[in-house]
Short mmCIF file of C-alpha atoms in Angstrom, two decimals:
data_model
loop_
_atom_site.label_atom_id
_atom_site.label_comp_id
_atom_site.label_asym_id
_atom_site.label_seq_id
_atom_site.Cartn_x
_atom_site.Cartn_y
_atom_site.Cartn_z
CA MET A 1 142.31 106.71 66.70
CA SER A 2 139.64 107.38 69.34
CA ASP A 3 136.03 107.26 68.22
CA TRP A 4 135.25 110.63 69.79
CA ARG A 5 136.47 114.21 69.83
CA GLU A 6 137.06 116.74 72.57
CA ILE A 7 134.61 119.63 72.73
CA SER A 8 134.12 122.64 74.98
CA GLY A 9 131.57 122.98 77.74
CA SER A 10 132.62 120.42 80.38
CA ILE A 11 129.59 119.22 82.37
CA THR A 12 127.16 121.42 80.46
CA ALA A 13 128.28 120.15 77.05
CA PRO A 14 125.77 117.23 77.13
CA ARG A 15 122.22 118.28 76.32
CA GLY A 16 119.86 119.20 79.12
CA TYR A 17 122.33 120.25 81.81
CA ARG A 18 122.99 123.57 83.52
CA ALA A 19 125.53 124.43 86.20
CA ALA A 20 126.81 127.21 88.40
CA GLY A 21 129.51 128.01 90.91
CA ILE A 22 129.39 130.96 93.30
CA THR A 23 131.15 132.45 96.29
CA ALA A 24 128.80 131.89 99.19
CA GLY A 25 131.23 132.71 101.99
CA LEU A 26 131.86 129.15 103.17
CA LYS A 27 135.62 129.58 102.66
CA ALA A 28 137.61 132.14 104.62
CA SER A 29 139.65 132.76 101.47
CA GLY A 30 136.71 134.33 99.66
CA LEU A 31 137.13 131.95 96.73
CA PRO A 32 134.17 130.20 95.03
CA ASP A 33 132.78 127.50 97.30
CA LEU A 34 129.31 126.34 96.23
CA ALA A 35 128.48 124.45 93.03
CA LEU A 36 125.28 123.15 91.48
CA ILE A 37 124.62 120.84 88.52
CA VAL A 38 121.03 120.49 87.28
CA SER A 39 119.51 118.17 84.69
CA ASP A 40 116.41 119.45 82.94
CA GLU A 41 114.86 116.02 83.38
CA GLU A 42 115.29 113.18 85.86
CA ALA A 43 118.54 111.40 84.98
CA ILE A 44 119.76 107.89 85.66
CA ALA A 45 122.33 108.21 88.45
CA ALA A 46 125.28 106.04 89.47
CA GLY A 47 127.95 106.51 92.09
CA VAL A 48 131.23 105.17 93.41
CA PHE A 49 132.25 106.29 96.89
CA THR A 50 135.03 106.10 99.46
CA THR A 51 135.88 102.71 100.93
CA SER A 52 136.70 104.31 104.29
CA VAL A 53 134.60 103.27 107.29
CA VAL A 54 134.81 106.89 108.43
CA ARG A 55 132.55 108.48 105.86
CA ALA A 56 131.24 111.99 105.38
CA ALA A 57 127.53 112.57 105.81
CA PRO A 58 126.94 113.36 102.11
CA VAL A 59 128.50 110.01 101.17
CA ASP A 60 126.06 108.09 103.37
CA TYR A 61 123.24 110.31 102.15
CA CYS A 62 123.99 109.58 98.49
CA ARG A 63 124.35 105.86 99.12
CA GLN A 64 120.95 105.75 100.77
CA ILE A 65 119.31 107.70 97.94
CA LEU A 66 120.84 105.60 95.17
CA GLN A 67 119.91 102.33 96.87
CA THR A 68 116.23 103.23 96.67
CA LYS A 69 116.09 105.47 93.59
CA PRO A 70 118.91 105.32 91.02
CA SER A 71 118.04 108.70 89.52
CA ALA A 72 118.51 112.38 90.27
CA ARG A 73 117.92 115.88 88.97
CA ALA A 74 120.68 117.81 90.72
CA ILE A 75 124.05 117.63 92.49
CA LEU A 76 124.97 120.18 95.17
CA CYS A 77 128.58 120.48 96.32
CA ASN A 78 130.06 122.75 98.96
CA SER A 79 133.74 123.44 99.48
CA GLY A 80 135.26 124.59 102.75
CA GLN A 81 133.80 122.14 105.24
CA ALA A 82 133.93 118.37 104.72
CA ASN A 83 130.91 117.54 106.91
CA ALA A 84 132.83 114.40 107.87
CA ALA A 85 133.21 113.07 111.41
CA THR A 86 130.43 115.45 112.44
CA GLY A 87 128.15 112.92 114.13
CA SER A 88 124.38 112.75 113.67
CA GLN A 89 124.22 116.50 113.14
CA GLY A 90 126.19 116.07 109.95
CA MET A 91 123.47 113.92 108.40
CA THR A 92 120.82 116.35 109.61
CA ASP A 93 122.70 119.15 107.87
CA ALA A 94 122.99 117.11 104.67
CA GLU A 95 119.27 116.35 104.63
CA GLU A 96 118.48 120.03 105.24
CA CYS A 97 120.71 121.03 102.31
CA ALA A 98 118.71 118.75 100.02
CA GLN A 99 115.41 119.98 101.41
CA VAL A 100 116.23 123.66 100.99
CA LEU A 101 117.60 123.18 97.47
CA GLY A 102 114.63 121.00 96.50
CA GLU A 103 112.23 123.76 97.47
CA ALA A 104 114.23 126.31 95.49
CA LEU A 105 114.31 124.09 92.38
CA ASN A 106 110.76 122.83 92.91
CA ILE A 107 111.90 119.20 92.81
CA PRO A 108 111.77 116.43 95.44
CA ALA A 109 114.61 116.43 97.95
CA ASP A 110 115.40 112.82 97.05
CA SER A 111 116.20 113.94 93.50
CA ILE A 112 119.24 115.79 94.84
CA LEU A 113 122.66 114.25 95.47
CA LEU A 114 125.24 115.90 97.70
CA ALA A 115 129.00 116.22 98.08
CA SER A 116 131.25 118.17 100.41
CA THR A 117 134.97 118.89 100.59
CA GLY A 118 137.15 120.72 103.06
CA VAL A 119 138.48 120.23 106.56
CA ILE A 120 137.38 116.99 108.26
CA GLY A 121 135.45 117.52 111.49
CA GLN A 122 133.85 120.79 110.45
CA ARG A 123 130.11 121.12 109.89
CA ILE A 124 128.79 123.03 106.91
CA LYS A 125 128.10 126.67 107.71
CA MET A 126 124.39 126.11 107.23
CA ASP A 127 123.18 129.70 107.64
CA ILE A 128 125.58 130.86 104.95
CA LEU A 129 124.77 127.97 102.62
CA LYS A 130 121.01 128.34 102.92
CA ALA A 131 121.21 132.08 102.33
CA ALA A 132 123.20 131.47 99.13
CA ILE A 133 120.81 128.92 97.59
CA PRO A 134 118.60 131.51 95.78
CA GLN A 135 121.67 133.10 94.16
CA LEU A 136 123.05 129.68 93.24
CA VAL A 137 119.82 128.57 91.60
CA ALA A 138 119.50 131.86 89.73
CA SER A 139 123.04 131.48 88.43
CA VAL A 140 122.72 128.11 86.69
CA SER A 141 123.25 128.25 82.95
CA GLU A 142 124.24 126.14 79.98
CA THR A 143 127.70 127.72 80.16
CA GLY A 144 128.23 127.34 83.90
CA GLY A 145 130.48 124.29 83.87
CA ASP A 146 133.72 126.21 84.38
CA THR A 147 132.37 128.14 87.38
CA ALA A 148 131.20 124.88 88.96
CA ALA A 149 134.65 123.33 88.43
CA ARG A 150 136.27 126.23 90.29
CA ALA A 151 133.77 126.18 93.14
CA ILE A 152 134.63 122.60 94.16
CA MET A 153 138.39 123.22 94.44
CA THR A 154 140.31 123.11 97.73
CA THR A 155 144.12 122.87 97.46
CA ASP A 156 143.84 122.37 93.69
CA THR A 157 145.88 124.84 91.66
CA VAL A 158 143.84 124.43 88.48
CA PRO A 159 140.22 123.48 87.70
CA LYS A 160 139.77 120.07 86.09
CA SER A 161 137.21 119.51 83.34
CA ILE A 162 136.67 117.87 79.97
CA ALA A 163 133.91 117.02 77.47
CA LEU A 164 133.88 114.45 74.67
CA GLU A 165 131.46 113.74 71.83
CA THR A 166 130.82 110.63 69.74
CA THR A 167 128.05 109.42 67.44
CA ILE A 168 125.60 106.66 68.31
CA ASP A 169 122.81 105.66 65.94
CA GLY A 170 123.55 108.70 63.80
CA ARG A 171 123.14 111.21 66.62
CA PRO A 172 125.76 113.02 68.74
CA VAL A 173 126.22 111.77 72.30
CA ARG A 174 128.25 113.74 74.80
CA ILE A 175 129.89 113.14 78.17
CA GLY A 176 131.30 115.92 80.32
CA GLY A 177 133.07 115.89 83.65
CA ILE A 178 134.65 118.00 86.36
CA ALA A 179 136.78 116.95 89.32
CA LYS A 180 138.75 118.21 92.28
CA GLY A 181 141.63 116.63 94.13
CA ALA A 182 145.29 117.32 94.84
CA GLY A 183 146.12 115.71 98.19
CA MET A 184 145.08 112.60 100.13
CA ILE A 185 145.00 110.78 96.79
CA HIS A 186 145.44 107.00 96.61
CA PRO A 187 143.71 103.98 94.97
CA ASN A 188 140.39 102.73 96.36
CA MET A 189 139.10 106.23 95.85
CA ALA A 190 140.88 109.23 97.25
CA THR A 191 140.28 112.81 98.35
CA MET A 192 138.47 113.51 95.16
CA LEU A 193 135.12 114.61 93.94
CA SER A 194 134.10 114.04 90.35
CA PHE A 195 130.82 114.70 88.62
CA VAL A 196 130.02 113.34 85.17
CA THR A 197 127.10 114.20 82.91
CA CYS A 198 125.92 112.28 79.86
CA ASP A 199 122.99 112.74 77.49
CA ALA A 200 122.67 109.09 76.42
CA ALA A 201 119.85 106.85 77.66
CA VAL A 202 121.26 103.96 79.69
CA SER A 203 119.66 101.44 82.03
CA PRO A 204 120.49 102.05 85.72
CA SER A 205 122.30 98.75 86.25
CA LEU A 206 124.41 99.10 83.11
CA TRP A 207 125.31 102.72 83.90
CA GLN A 208 126.48 101.71 87.37
CA GLU A 209 128.54 98.85 85.94
CA MET A 210 130.13 101.17 83.39
CA LEU A 211 131.01 103.74 86.03
CA SER A 212 132.47 101.17 88.41
CA ARG A 213 134.68 99.70 85.70
CA ALA A 214 135.78 103.16 84.59
CA ALA A 215 136.68 104.08 88.18
CA ASP A 216 138.78 100.92 88.58
CA LYS A 217 140.82 101.80 85.50
CA THR A 218 141.22 105.51 86.25
CA PHE A 219 140.46 107.07 89.64
CA ASN A 220 141.52 103.91 91.47
CA GLN A 221 144.81 103.97 89.55
CA ILE A 222 146.08 107.34 90.76
CA THR A 223 148.13 108.15 93.83
CA VAL A 224 149.70 111.26 95.29
CA ASP A 225 150.54 110.48 98.89
CA GLY A 226 149.08 107.13 99.95
CA ASP A 227 146.17 108.62 101.90
CA THR A 228 142.49 108.11 101.13
CA SER A 229 139.66 110.22 102.46
CA THR A 230 136.22 110.36 104.02
CA ASN A 231 134.44 112.22 101.22
CA ASP A 232 135.42 110.55 97.95
CA SER A 233 132.51 110.65 95.53
CA LEU A 234 132.18 109.93 91.82
CA ILE A 235 128.64 110.64 90.63
CA ALA A 236 127.45 110.24 87.04
CA LEU A 237 124.13 111.29 85.50
CA ALA A 238 122.66 110.14 82.17
CA ASN A 239 119.49 111.98 81.15
CA GLY A 240 118.73 110.56 77.69
CA GLN A 241 118.48 113.98 76.04
CA SER A 242 120.52 112.87 73.02
CA ARG A 243 117.34 111.02 72.01
CA THR A 244 119.30 107.95 70.98
CA PRO A 245 117.84 104.47 71.61
CA ALA A 246 118.23 103.30 75.18
CA ILE A 247 121.32 101.19 75.87
CA THR A 248 120.24 98.35 78.14
CA GLU A 249 122.65 95.50 77.49
CA LYS A 250 126.10 94.70 76.16
CA SER A 251 126.42 95.93 72.56
CA PRO A 252 128.79 97.88 70.31
CA GLU A 253 126.95 101.05 71.38
CA ALA A 254 127.46 100.17 75.04
CA GLU A 255 131.15 99.51 74.47
CA LYS A 256 131.58 102.84 72.68
CA LEU A 257 129.80 104.74 75.46
CA GLU A 258 131.81 103.03 78.20
CA ALA A 259 135.08 103.68 76.37
CA MET A 260 134.25 107.39 76.16
CA LEU A 261 133.19 107.45 79.82
CA THR A 262 136.51 105.84 80.74
CA ALA A 263 138.38 108.42 78.65
CA VAL A 264 136.65 111.26 80.50
CA CYS A 265 137.50 109.69 83.85
CA GLN A 266 141.09 109.05 82.79
CA HIS A 267 141.63 112.67 81.82
CA LEU A 268 140.26 113.89 85.15
CA ALA A 269 142.26 111.29 87.08
CA LYS A 270 145.51 112.29 85.36
CA ALA A 271 144.76 115.94 86.03
CA MET A 272 144.39 115.17 89.73
CA ALA A 273 147.63 113.22 89.86
CA ARG A 274 149.49 115.97 88.01
CA ASP A 275 148.05 118.61 90.34
CA GLY A 276 149.22 116.69 93.40
CA GLU A 277 150.16 119.02 96.20
CA GLY A 278 153.64 120.35 95.50
CA ALA A 279 154.07 118.21 92.36
CA THR A 280 156.25 119.28 89.44
CA CYS A 281 155.39 116.54 86.96
CA LEU A 282 153.06 113.63 86.20
CA ILE A 283 154.32 110.06 86.48
CA GLU A 284 152.70 107.45 84.21
CA VAL A 285 153.53 103.81 84.90
CA VAL A 286 152.72 101.26 82.20
CA VAL A 287 153.00 97.57 83.10
CA SER A 288 152.78 94.69 80.61
CA GLY A 289 153.43 90.96 80.57
CA ALA A 290 151.34 90.22 83.67
CA SER A 291 149.05 87.22 84.05
CA ASP A 292 145.99 89.48 83.82
CA ASP A 293 145.05 93.16 83.82
CA ARG A 294 144.31 93.24 87.55
CA ALA A 295 147.84 92.06 88.38
CA ALA A 296 149.35 94.58 85.99
CA ARG A 297 147.34 97.42 87.54
CA GLN A 298 148.49 96.34 90.99
CA VAL A 299 152.15 96.52 90.03
CA ALA A 300 151.63 99.87 88.32
CA ARG A 301 149.87 101.29 91.41
CA THR A 302 152.67 100.13 93.68
CA ILE A 303 155.37 101.77 91.57
CA ALA A 304 153.41 105.01 91.17
CA GLY A 305 152.78 105.11 94.91
CA SER A 306 156.32 104.43 96.05
CA SER A 307 157.64 107.38 98.07
CA LEU A 308 161.17 106.40 97.05
CA VAL A 309 160.30 106.39 93.34
CA LYS A 310 158.45 109.69 93.70
CA SER A 311 161.35 111.27 95.58
CA ALA A 312 163.85 110.10 92.97
CA ILE A 313 161.76 111.66 90.20
CA PHE A 314 161.63 114.95 92.11
CA GLY A 315 165.42 114.80 92.49
CA ARG A 316 165.72 114.05 88.72
CA ASP A 317 167.58 110.89 89.68
CA PRO A 318 167.09 107.92 87.26
CA ASN A 319 167.34 105.48 90.16
CA TRP A 320 165.73 102.47 88.51
CA GLY A 321 166.51 100.24 91.50
CA ARG A 322 163.63 101.87 93.34
CA ILE A 323 161.31 100.96 90.46
CA ALA A 324 162.47 97.34 90.54
CA ALA A 325 162.03 97.17 94.31
CA ALA A 326 158.50 98.56 94.13
CA ALA A 327 157.52 96.09 91.41
CA GLY A 328 158.89 93.23 93.48
CA ARG A 329 156.84 94.09 96.58
CA ALA A 330 153.57 94.64 94.74
CA GLY A 331 152.22 91.25 95.73
CA VAL A 332 152.23 89.93 92.18
CA HIS A 333 154.37 86.89 91.42
CA PHE A 334 156.79 87.09 88.51
CA ASP A 335 160.28 85.81 87.74
CA GLN A 336 162.78 88.62 88.23
CA LYS A 337 164.67 87.24 85.22
CA ASP A 338 161.78 88.57 83.11
CA LEU A 339 161.91 92.11 84.48
CA GLN A 340 162.38 94.94 82.00
CA ILE A 341 162.39 98.64 82.96
CA ARG A 342 162.36 101.73 80.77
CA LEU A 343 162.43 105.38 81.79
CA GLY A 344 161.11 107.27 78.80
CA ASN A 345 163.19 105.90 75.92
CA PHE A 346 166.02 104.76 78.18
CA LEU A 347 166.23 100.98 78.60
CA LEU A 348 167.57 100.46 82.11
CA MET A 349 167.03 96.74 82.69
CA GLU A 350 166.47 93.80 80.36
CA ASN A 351 165.84 90.16 81.32
CA GLY A 352 166.53 91.06 84.93
CA GLN A 353 169.97 92.42 84.07
CA PRO A 354 171.04 96.06 84.56
CA LEU A 355 172.15 97.84 81.40
CA PRO A 356 174.50 100.77 80.84
CA PHE A 357 172.68 103.98 79.96
CA ASP A 358 173.36 107.70 79.57
CA ARG A 359 172.64 108.92 83.10
CA SER A 360 173.10 112.60 82.17
CA ALA A 361 170.60 112.28 79.33
CA ALA A 362 168.12 110.49 81.61
CA ASN A 363 168.53 113.29 84.14
CA GLU A 364 167.76 115.84 81.41
CA TYR A 365 164.65 113.85 80.45
CA LEU A 366 163.36 114.21 84.02
CA LYS A 367 164.22 117.90 84.13
CA LYS A 368 162.40 118.53 80.86
CA ALA A 369 159.23 116.89 82.18
CA ALA A 370 159.36 119.06 85.29
CA SER A 371 159.38 122.20 83.13
CA GLY A 372 156.70 120.96 80.73
CA THR A 373 153.19 122.28 80.14
CA PHE A 374 150.39 120.86 82.28
CA LEU A 375 149.20 117.49 80.85
CA GLN A 376 150.98 118.12 77.55
CA ASP A 377 154.71 117.47 77.86
CA ASP A 378 155.10 117.15 81.63
CA THR A 379 154.94 113.36 81.92
CA VAL A 380 157.64 110.98 83.13
CA LEU A 381 156.94 107.60 81.55
CA ILE A 382 157.99 104.44 83.37
CA SER A 383 157.44 101.24 81.37
CA VAL A 384 157.80 97.86 83.08
CA SER A 385 157.39 94.35 81.71
CA ILE A 386 157.22 91.40 84.09
CA GLY A 387 156.77 88.46 81.74
CA ASN A 388 154.96 87.16 78.68
CA GLY A 389 151.36 87.34 79.90
CA ASN A 390 148.57 89.29 78.22
CA GLY A 391 147.80 91.47 81.24
CA SER A 392 148.50 95.18 81.06
CA GLY A 393 147.66 98.19 83.16
CA LYS A 394 148.45 101.82 83.90
CA ALA A 395 148.70 104.02 86.96
CA TRP A 396 149.41 107.70 87.47
CA GLY A 397 151.11 109.62 90.21
CA CYS A 398 153.39 112.59 90.73
CA ASP A 399 156.73 113.39 92.25
CA LEU A 400 157.07 114.09 95.97
CA SER A 401 158.46 117.54 96.66
CA TYR A 402 159.36 119.62 99.72
CA ASP A 403 156.21 121.68 99.19
CA TYR A 404 153.97 118.69 99.88
CA VAL A 405 155.08 118.70 103.52
CA LYS A 406 154.73 122.49 103.77
CA ILE A 407 151.18 122.44 102.42
CA ASN A 408 149.99 119.67 104.72
CA ALA A 409 151.89 120.76 107.81
CA GLU A 410 149.90 124.01 107.77
CA TYR A 411 146.58 122.72 106.38
CA THR A 412 144.30 123.92 109.21
CA THR A 413 146.47 126.81 110.37
#
């Protein structure tokens, strides 16, 4: 049993946060495209960003801010233009966004973190964005989390959000999160934005460590298509408004908070993998018996990211040979005589030996997942054991359909 419960409110469920999402006119579609998250007080801030050497201006901006001041009051995110590969003007635009919003909120510009998503190579439509700031600021509310989640979407088909609550030192502590991402998703961060709010009091170094570990177990364990991006940003705020004692070192309270943070990130990560462009189901790969957790996660990522495995799942073909091949090329040593593979409840291989199984029933299992309800009964479970070690890990992906090519072949047209 988890030591927390799911609650409503997403990023505004924790105390002391307001949010908004509006249609500013940045997107030609006329859909919501500008989001704002505000903490009533300066919050400890942590971030994990893209590993790409081609980075969007807001990524470099946030890195610079957090290196000098690991705190923030607000996060501004635009959708429609990525502000990536835009040269020096891109950074100038990012700095102006922070300056204009800071004046509207009456807070320092360096208390604002930024994120952008959209087409790479396009600058933010600054005149439109600046004109929308007064409306955006006026719209923030304690119930604005859902509108913010919609405003950061691009090719997403559903908004992604969650909030959890636990008890620390007799008082409720909450963590909320929203995310976007459906394509260009792969480990080492992906085309994703995620914003997390928390009302616990945590030291800056510990909060960053918690977030980095959570990202390794969740966002860095999802894959849709093998591509990573220029804009990936995971930003987490902790404002202390729960009024619980500050968590500054390893302790049971720290472990509980990190576990809940990881659960929030895992839910958002799975939602992104399930919402992969053109996907019909979620794939969860569970690996055990590895020498350590890192090795297990590596094998799980490789299987989840295999185009052949993903294509077989889309074709409802229980082709376990593709799973075995992906495990074998993951770069993790194991004796193939120890390999065990399950698809749902179907045992396909044991001790490195293929086993007879009901292929028609396995096909029906895959079909049922494809017709299941989003993140409820739409998961194809692949379980793999590679030995007798204590290492275990999970990864999430989705099937690879014809629609993925259609969506991306016409992305800018």
